[in-house]
Coordinates of C-alpha atoms and ligand atoms in Angstrom, one line a residue:
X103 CA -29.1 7.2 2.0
X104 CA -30.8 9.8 -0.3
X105 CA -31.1 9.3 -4.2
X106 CA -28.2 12.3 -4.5
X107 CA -26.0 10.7 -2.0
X108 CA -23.0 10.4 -4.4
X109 CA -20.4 11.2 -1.7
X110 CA -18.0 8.9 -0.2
X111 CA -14.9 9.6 2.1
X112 CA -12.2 7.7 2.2
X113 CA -9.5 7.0 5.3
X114 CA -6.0 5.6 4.6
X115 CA -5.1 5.5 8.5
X116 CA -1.3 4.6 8.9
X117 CA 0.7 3.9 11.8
X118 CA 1.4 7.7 11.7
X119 CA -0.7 9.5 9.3
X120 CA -4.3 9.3 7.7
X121 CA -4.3 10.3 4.4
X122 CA -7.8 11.2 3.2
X123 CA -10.0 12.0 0.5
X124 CA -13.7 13.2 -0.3
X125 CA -14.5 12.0 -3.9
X126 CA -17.8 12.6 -5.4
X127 CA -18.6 9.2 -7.3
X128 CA -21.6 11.0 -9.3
X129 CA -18.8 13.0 -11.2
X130 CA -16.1 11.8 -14.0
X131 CA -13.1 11.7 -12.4
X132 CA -9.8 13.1 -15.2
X133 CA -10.5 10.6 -18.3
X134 CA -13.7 8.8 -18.1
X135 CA -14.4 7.5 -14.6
X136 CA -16.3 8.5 -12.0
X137 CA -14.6 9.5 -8.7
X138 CA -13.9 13.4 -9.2
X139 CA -11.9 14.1 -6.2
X140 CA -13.4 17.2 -3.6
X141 CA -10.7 17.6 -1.6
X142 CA -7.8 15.5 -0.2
X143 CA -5.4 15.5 2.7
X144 CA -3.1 14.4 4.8
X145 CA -2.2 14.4 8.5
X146 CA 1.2 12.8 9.7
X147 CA 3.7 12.8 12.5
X148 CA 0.6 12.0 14.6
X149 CA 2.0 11.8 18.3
X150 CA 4.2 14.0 17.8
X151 CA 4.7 17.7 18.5
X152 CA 5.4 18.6 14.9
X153 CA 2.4 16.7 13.5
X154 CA 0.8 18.5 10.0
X155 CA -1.8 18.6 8.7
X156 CA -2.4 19.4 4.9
X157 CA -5.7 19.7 3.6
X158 CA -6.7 20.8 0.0
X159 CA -10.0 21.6 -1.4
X160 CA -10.4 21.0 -4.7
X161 CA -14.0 21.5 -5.3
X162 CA -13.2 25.2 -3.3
X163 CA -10.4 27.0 -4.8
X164 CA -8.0 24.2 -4.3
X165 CA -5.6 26.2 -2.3
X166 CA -3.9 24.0 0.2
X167 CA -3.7 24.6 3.7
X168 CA -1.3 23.7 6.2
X169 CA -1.3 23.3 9.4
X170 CA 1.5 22.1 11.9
X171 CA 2.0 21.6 16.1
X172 CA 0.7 18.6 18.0
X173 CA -1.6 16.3 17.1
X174 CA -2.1 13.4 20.0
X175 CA -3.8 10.4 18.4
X176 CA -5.5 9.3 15.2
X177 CA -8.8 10.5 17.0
X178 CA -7.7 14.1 17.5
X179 CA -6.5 13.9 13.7
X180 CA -10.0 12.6 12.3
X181 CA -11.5 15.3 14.0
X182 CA -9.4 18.1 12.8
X183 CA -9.8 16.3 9.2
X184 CA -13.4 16.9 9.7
X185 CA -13.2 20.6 10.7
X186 CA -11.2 21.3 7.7
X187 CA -13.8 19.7 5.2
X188 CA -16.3 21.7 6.8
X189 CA -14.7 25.0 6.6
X190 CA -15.5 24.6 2.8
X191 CA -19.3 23.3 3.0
X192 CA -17.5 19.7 2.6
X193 CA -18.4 18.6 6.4
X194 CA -19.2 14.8 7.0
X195 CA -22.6 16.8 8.3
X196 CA -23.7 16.8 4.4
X197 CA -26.7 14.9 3.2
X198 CA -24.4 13.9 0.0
X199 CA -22.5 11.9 2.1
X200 CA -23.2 8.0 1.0
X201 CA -20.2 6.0 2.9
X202 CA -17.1 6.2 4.4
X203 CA -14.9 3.8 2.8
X204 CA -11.9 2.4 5.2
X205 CA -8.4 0.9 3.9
X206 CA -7.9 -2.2 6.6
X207 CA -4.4 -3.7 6.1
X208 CA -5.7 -6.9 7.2
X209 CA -8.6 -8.8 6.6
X210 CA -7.2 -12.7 7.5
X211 CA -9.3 -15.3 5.5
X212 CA -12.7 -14.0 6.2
X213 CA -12.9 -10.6 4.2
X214 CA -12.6 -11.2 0.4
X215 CA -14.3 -8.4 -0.7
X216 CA -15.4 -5.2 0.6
X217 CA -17.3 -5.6 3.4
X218 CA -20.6 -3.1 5.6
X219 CA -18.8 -2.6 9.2
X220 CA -20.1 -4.1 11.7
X221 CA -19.1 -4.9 15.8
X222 CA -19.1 -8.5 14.3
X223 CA -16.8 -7.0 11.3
X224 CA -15.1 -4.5 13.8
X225 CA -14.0 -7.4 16.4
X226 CA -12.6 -9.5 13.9
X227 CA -10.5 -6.8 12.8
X228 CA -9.6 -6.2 16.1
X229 CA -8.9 -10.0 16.4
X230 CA -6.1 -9.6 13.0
X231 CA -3.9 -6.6 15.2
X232 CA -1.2 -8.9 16.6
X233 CA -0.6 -10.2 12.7
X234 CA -0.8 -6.0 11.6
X235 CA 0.0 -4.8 14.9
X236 CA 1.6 -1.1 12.9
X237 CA -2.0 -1.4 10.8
X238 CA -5.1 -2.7 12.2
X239 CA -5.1 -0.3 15.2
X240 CA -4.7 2.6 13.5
X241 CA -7.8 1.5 10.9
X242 CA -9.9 0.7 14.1
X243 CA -9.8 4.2 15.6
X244 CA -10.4 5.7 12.3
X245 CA -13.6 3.1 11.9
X246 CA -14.5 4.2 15.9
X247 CA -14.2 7.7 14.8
X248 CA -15.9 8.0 12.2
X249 CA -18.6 5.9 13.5
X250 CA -18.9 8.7 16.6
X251 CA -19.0 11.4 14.1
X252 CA -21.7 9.7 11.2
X253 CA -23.4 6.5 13.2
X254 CA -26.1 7.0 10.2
X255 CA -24.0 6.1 7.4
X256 CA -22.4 2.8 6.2
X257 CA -18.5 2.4 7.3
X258 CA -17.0 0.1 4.9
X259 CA -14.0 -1.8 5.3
X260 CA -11.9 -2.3 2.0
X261 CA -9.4 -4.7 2.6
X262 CA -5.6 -4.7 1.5
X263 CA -5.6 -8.9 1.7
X264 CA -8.5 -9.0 -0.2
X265 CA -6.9 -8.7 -4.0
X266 CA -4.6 -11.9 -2.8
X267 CA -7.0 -14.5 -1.8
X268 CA -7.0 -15.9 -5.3
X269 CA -3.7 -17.1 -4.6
X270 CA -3.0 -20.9 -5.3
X271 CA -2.3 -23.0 -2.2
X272 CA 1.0 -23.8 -3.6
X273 CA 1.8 -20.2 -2.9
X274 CA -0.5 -19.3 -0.1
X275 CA 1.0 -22.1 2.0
X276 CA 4.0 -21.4 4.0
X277 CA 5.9 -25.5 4.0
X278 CA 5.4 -25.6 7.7
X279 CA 3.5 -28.5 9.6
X280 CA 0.2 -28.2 8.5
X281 CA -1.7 -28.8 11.5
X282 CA -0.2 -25.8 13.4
X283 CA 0.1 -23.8 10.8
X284 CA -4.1 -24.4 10.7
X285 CA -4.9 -23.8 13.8
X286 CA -3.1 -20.5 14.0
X287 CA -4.2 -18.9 10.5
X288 CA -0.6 -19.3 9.3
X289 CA -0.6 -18.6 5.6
X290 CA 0.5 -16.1 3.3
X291 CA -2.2 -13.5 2.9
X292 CA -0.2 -10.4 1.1
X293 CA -1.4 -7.0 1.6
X294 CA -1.3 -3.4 -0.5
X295 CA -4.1 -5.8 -2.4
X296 CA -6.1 -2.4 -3.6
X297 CA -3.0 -1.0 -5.1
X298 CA -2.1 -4.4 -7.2
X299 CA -5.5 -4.6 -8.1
X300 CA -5.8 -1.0 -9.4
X301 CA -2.6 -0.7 -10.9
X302 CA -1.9 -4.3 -12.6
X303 CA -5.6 -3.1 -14.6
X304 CA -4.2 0.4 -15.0
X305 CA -1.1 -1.4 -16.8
X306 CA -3.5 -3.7 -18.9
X307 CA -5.2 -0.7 -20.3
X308 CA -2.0 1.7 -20.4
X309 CA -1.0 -2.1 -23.0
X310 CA -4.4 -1.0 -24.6
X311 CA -5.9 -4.8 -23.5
X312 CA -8.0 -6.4 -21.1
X313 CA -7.0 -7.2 -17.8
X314 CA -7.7 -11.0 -18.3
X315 CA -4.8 -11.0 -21.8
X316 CA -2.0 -9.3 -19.5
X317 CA 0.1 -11.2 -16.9
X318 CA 1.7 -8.1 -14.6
X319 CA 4.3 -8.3 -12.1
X320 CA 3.2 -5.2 -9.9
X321 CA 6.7 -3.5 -7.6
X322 CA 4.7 -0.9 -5.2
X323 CA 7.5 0.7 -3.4
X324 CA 5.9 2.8 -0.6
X325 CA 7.0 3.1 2.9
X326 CA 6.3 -0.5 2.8
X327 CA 6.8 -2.3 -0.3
X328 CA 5.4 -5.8 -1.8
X329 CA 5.6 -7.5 -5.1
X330 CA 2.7 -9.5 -7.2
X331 CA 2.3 -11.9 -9.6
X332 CA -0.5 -11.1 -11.1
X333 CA -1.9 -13.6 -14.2
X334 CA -5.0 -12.2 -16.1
X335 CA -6.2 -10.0 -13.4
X336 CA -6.1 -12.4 -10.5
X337 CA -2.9 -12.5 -8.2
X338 CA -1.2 -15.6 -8.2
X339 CA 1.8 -14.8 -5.8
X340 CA 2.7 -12.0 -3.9
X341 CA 6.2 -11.1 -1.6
X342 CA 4.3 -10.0 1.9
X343 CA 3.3 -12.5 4.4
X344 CA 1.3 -13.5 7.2
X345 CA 2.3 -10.2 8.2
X346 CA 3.6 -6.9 6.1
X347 CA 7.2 -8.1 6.9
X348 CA 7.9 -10.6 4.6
X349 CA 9.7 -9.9 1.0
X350 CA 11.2 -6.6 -0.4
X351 CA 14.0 -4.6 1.8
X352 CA 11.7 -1.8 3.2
X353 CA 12.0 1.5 4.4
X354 CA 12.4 0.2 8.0
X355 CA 11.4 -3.4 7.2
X356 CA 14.0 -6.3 6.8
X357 CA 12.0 -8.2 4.3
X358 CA 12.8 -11.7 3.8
X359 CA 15.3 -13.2 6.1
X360 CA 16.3 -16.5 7.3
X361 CA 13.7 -17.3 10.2
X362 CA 16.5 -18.9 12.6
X363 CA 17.3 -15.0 12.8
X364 CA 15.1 -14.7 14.9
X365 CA 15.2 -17.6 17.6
X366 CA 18.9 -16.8 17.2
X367 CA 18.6 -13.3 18.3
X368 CA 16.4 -14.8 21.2
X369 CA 19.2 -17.4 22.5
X370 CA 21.9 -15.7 21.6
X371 CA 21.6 -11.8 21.9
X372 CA 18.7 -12.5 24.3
X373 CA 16.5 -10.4 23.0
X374 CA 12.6 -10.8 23.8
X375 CA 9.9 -11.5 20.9
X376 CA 8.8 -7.7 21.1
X377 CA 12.4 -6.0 21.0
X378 CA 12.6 -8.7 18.0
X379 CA 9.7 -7.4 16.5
X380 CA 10.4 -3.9 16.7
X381 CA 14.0 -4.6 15.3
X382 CA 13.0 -6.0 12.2
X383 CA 9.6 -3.6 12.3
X384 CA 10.6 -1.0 12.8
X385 CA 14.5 -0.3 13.1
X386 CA 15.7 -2.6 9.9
X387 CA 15.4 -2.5 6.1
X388 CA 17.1 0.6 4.6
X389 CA 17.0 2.4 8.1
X390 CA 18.4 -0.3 9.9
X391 CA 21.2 -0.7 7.1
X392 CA 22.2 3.3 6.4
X393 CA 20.6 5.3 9.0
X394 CA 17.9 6.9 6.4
X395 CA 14.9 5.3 5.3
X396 CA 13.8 7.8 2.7
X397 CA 14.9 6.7 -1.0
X398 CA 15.2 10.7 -2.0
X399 CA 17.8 11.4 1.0
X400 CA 19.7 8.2 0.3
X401 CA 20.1 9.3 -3.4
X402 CA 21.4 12.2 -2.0
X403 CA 24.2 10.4 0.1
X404 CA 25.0 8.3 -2.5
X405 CA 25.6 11.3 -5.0
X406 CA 28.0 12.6 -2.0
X407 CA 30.0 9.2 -2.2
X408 CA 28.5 7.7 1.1
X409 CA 29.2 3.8 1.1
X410 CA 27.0 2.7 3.6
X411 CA 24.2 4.6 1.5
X412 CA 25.4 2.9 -1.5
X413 CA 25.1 -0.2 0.1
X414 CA 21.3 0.0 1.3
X415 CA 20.6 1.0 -2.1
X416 CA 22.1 -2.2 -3.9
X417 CA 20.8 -4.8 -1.5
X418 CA 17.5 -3.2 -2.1
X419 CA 17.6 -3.7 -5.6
X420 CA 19.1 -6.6 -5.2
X421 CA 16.1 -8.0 -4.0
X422 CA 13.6 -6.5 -6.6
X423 CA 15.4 -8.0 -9.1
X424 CA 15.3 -11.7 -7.5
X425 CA 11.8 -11.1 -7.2
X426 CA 11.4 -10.4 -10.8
X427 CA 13.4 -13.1 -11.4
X428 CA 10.9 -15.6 -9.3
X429 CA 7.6 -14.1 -10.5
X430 CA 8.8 -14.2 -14.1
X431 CA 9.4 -18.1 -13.3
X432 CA 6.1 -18.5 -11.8
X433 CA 4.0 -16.7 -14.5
X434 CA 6.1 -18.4 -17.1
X435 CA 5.0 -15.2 -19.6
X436 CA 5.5 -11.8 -18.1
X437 CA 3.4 -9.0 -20.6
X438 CA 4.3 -5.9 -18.0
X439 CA 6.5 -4.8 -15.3
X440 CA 4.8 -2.0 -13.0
X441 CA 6.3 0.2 -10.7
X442 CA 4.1 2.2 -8.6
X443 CA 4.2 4.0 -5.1
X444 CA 6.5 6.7 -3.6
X445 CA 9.6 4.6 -4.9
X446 CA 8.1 3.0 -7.2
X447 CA 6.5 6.1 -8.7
X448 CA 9.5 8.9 -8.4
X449 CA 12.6 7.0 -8.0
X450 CA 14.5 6.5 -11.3
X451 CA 17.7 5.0 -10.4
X452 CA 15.8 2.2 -8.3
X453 CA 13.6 1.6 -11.9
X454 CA 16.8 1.7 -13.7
X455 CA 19.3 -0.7 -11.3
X456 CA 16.1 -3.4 -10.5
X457 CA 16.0 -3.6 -14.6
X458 CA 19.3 -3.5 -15.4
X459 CA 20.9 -6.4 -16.4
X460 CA 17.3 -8.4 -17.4
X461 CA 17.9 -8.7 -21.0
X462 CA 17.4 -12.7 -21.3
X463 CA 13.9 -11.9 -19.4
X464 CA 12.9 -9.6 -22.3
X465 CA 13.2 -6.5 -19.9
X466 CA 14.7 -3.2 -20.2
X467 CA 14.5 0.5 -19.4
X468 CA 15.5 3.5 -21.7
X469 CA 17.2 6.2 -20.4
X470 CA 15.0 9.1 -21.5
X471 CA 11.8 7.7 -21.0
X472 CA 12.8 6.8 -17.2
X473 CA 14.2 10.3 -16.8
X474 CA 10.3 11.9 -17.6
X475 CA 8.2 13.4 -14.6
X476 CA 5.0 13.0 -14.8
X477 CA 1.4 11.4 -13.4
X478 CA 0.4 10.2 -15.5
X479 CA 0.9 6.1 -16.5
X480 CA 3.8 5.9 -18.6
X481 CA 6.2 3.4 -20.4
X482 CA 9.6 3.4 -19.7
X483 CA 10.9 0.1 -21.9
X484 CA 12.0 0.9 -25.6
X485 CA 10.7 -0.4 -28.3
X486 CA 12.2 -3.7 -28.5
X487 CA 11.9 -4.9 -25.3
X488 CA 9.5 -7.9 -24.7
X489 CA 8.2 -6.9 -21.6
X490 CA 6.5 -3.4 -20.9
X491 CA 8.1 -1.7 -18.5
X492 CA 5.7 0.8 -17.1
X493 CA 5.7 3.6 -14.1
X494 CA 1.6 3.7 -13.1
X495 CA 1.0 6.0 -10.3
X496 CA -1.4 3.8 -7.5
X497 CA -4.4 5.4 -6.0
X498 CA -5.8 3.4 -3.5
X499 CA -8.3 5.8 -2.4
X500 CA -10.0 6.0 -5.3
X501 CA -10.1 2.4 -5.7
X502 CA -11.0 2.0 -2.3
X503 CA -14.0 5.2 -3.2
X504 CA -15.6 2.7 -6.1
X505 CA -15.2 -0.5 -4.1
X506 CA -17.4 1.4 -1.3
X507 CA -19.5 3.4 -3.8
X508 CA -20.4 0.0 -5.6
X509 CA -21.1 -1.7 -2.5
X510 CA -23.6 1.1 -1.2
X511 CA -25.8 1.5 -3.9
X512 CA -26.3 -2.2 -4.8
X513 CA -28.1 -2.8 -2.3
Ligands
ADP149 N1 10.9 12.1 -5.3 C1 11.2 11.0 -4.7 N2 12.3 10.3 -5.0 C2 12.6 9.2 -4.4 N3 11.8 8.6 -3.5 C3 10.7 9.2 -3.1 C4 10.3 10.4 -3.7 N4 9.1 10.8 -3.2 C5 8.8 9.8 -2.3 N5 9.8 8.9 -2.2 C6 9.8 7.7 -1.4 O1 8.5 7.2 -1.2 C7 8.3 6.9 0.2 C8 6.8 7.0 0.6 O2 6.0 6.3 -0.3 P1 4.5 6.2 -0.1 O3 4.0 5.3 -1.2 O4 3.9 7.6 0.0 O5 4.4 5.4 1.2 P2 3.3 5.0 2.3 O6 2.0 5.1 1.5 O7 3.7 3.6 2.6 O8 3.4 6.0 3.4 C9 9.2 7.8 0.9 O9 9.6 7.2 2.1 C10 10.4 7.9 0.0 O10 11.3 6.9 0.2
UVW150 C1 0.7 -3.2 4.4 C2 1.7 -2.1 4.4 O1 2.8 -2.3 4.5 O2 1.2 -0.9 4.3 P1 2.0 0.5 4.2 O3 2.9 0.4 3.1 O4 1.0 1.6 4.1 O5 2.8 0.5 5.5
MG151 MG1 1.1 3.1 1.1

């Protein structure tokens, strides 16, 4: 790595998509960080025919471009990532290049902290795909990839369990015989770590104190969604599980359920463990209970009178607000409520219905303030509420930029 190598790209490889971004960590990013972003992207629908690919270059006019028709496989969309960042001089070709930083969902108990990849590092990921069988697959091909195209350059792997491994073992453990749950890793390991970690600080400075005075509970609401206690800057519970299934009602995701579901579904509906899997994968949560599993489309039906809309909508706040209910309980002091994510982030009415009604816990939401637009980290509560209710936009690739950055040049 040269002295000027301030460069790191970051890949956010989904199931479907790769969102990326090229951030120059030698620059102040807005305010008074460093990570000013170069460009930033996105390619989804992979493996489909009307896959897109939207790519804009900040540091080069900023204009974005789009592309759409078929792209195969997360390989085929790396590479056209790669053309598009060297259309602008930005090519992974450039000596200013210092790492590529990785998001891996999971990390299992090894990976605490951001971590040089390796084949050792690489097979243990590999090893974690049946427990993040939508996740770890797609972040391997994206290591593989970019491997192909920089084998020079450190791959780093920032993982999403890592934030959670501070957990108490009275929250960790799942109340199962402890001897198999042992000697099969079973244990509560949480993911979307970066974006809890990132946004319960954000939240602690937005309060104008230090991470370590604030106890947050974090709601990122994405395409998959998790809660977290988090007390002083270290988690201390969170909703996802040994797997990204556990907790919240999700876009296609049942969240919690009662596990005799599932060995029910088995004897009963004789179903096999893989059409189980993919049920409550990838065919429940608000999909599986109004046909839509994208919030804005739902609002949309339920502002046409649709019931079965309506009905997605409540049991999904119906379970935020039991979670704020159990996190308040196990931080005993709650100092800030965060929403963040695609939901979390631009979704009023789900800010407004998952409050509603938590007076006695010192929370509430006003009207006006929930109403703004804006992306900027914002509070929502008025005045006289206990508990700061906040909206604080995530950004796990930048996180994910200074946790690779840091790691590079300590060394
Ligand atoms: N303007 C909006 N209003 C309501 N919901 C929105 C809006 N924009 C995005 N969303 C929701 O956010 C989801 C995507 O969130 P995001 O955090 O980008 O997910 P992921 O990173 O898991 O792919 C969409 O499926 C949709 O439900
Ligand atoms: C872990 C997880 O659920 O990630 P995503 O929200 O990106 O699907
Ligand atoms: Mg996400």
């Amino acid at each position: 790595m040269t002295a000027n190598a301030t460069r790191i790209l970051v890949l956010n490889s989904g199931s479907s998509s790769v969102k990326y971004q090229l951030l120059d960590m030698g620059k102040a990013a807005d305010g008074d960080s460093a990570g000013a972003r170069l460009a930033v992207g996105l390619v989804e629908r992979i493996g489909e025919a009307t896959s897109r690919l939207a790519h804009t270059p900040l540091a080069a006019g900023g204009q974005t471009r789009e592309t759409t028709g078929p792209i195969a496989d997360h390989q085929a969309a790396l590479k056209a990532v790669a053309e598009e960042l060297a259309a602008d001089g930005l090519g992974l070709d450039s000596p200013e290049l210092a790492a590529i930083g990785h998001r891996v969902v999971h990390g299992g108990l090894k990976f605490t902290a951001p971590t040089v990849i390796d084949e050792a590092v690489l097979k243990e990921i590999e090893r974690l795909v049946p427990v993040a069988p939508l996740h770890n697959p797609a972040n391997i091909v994206g290591i593989r990839t970019a491997q192909a195209l920089r084998p020079d350059l450190p791959q780093v792997a920032v993982f999403d369990t890592a934030f959670h491994t501070t957990m108490p073992e009275s929250a960790a453990r799942y109340a199962i015989d402890v001897e198999t749950a042992d000697a099969h890793r079973i244990r509560r390991y949480g993911f979307h770590g970066t974006s809890h970690a990132y946004v319960s600080r954000r939240t602690a400075e937005l309060l104008g104190k230090a991470p370590e005075e604030v106890n947050v509970i974090v709601l990122h609401l994405g395409n998959g969604a998790s809660a977290s206690a988090v007390r002083g800057g270290r988690c201390v519970d969170t909703s996802m599980g040994l797997t990204p299934l556990e907790g919240l009602v999700m876009g296609t995701r049942s969240g919690d359920i009662d596990p005799a579901v599932t060995f029910h579904l088995k004897r009963v509906a004789g179903m096999s463990a893989d059409e189980i899997d993919e049920l409550l994968n990838k065919k429940s949560g608000l999909l599986g209970l109004c046909g839509d599993n994208d919030m804005r489309e739902i609002r949309r039906r339920i502002d046409e009178g649709d019931e079965r809309a309506a009905l997605a909508f409540d049991i999904y706040v119906h379970r935020l607000k039991k979670y704020l209910g159990a996190y308040t309980a196990v931080l005993g002091k709650v100092d800030a409520v965060a929403f963040t994510a695609g939901v979390g982030e631009n979704a009023a009415p789900v800010r407004a219905a998952a409050i509603a009604g938590l007076e006695e816990l010192g929370m509430a939401v006003d009207a006006s303030l929930n109403a703004v637009r804006s992306d900027e980290p914002r509070l929502i509560s008025p005045d006289y509420a206990r508990v700061a209710v906040a909206v604080v936009p995530t950004d796990e690739e930048l996180e994910i930029a200074r946790q690779t950055y840091a790691l590079v040049t300590a060394s």
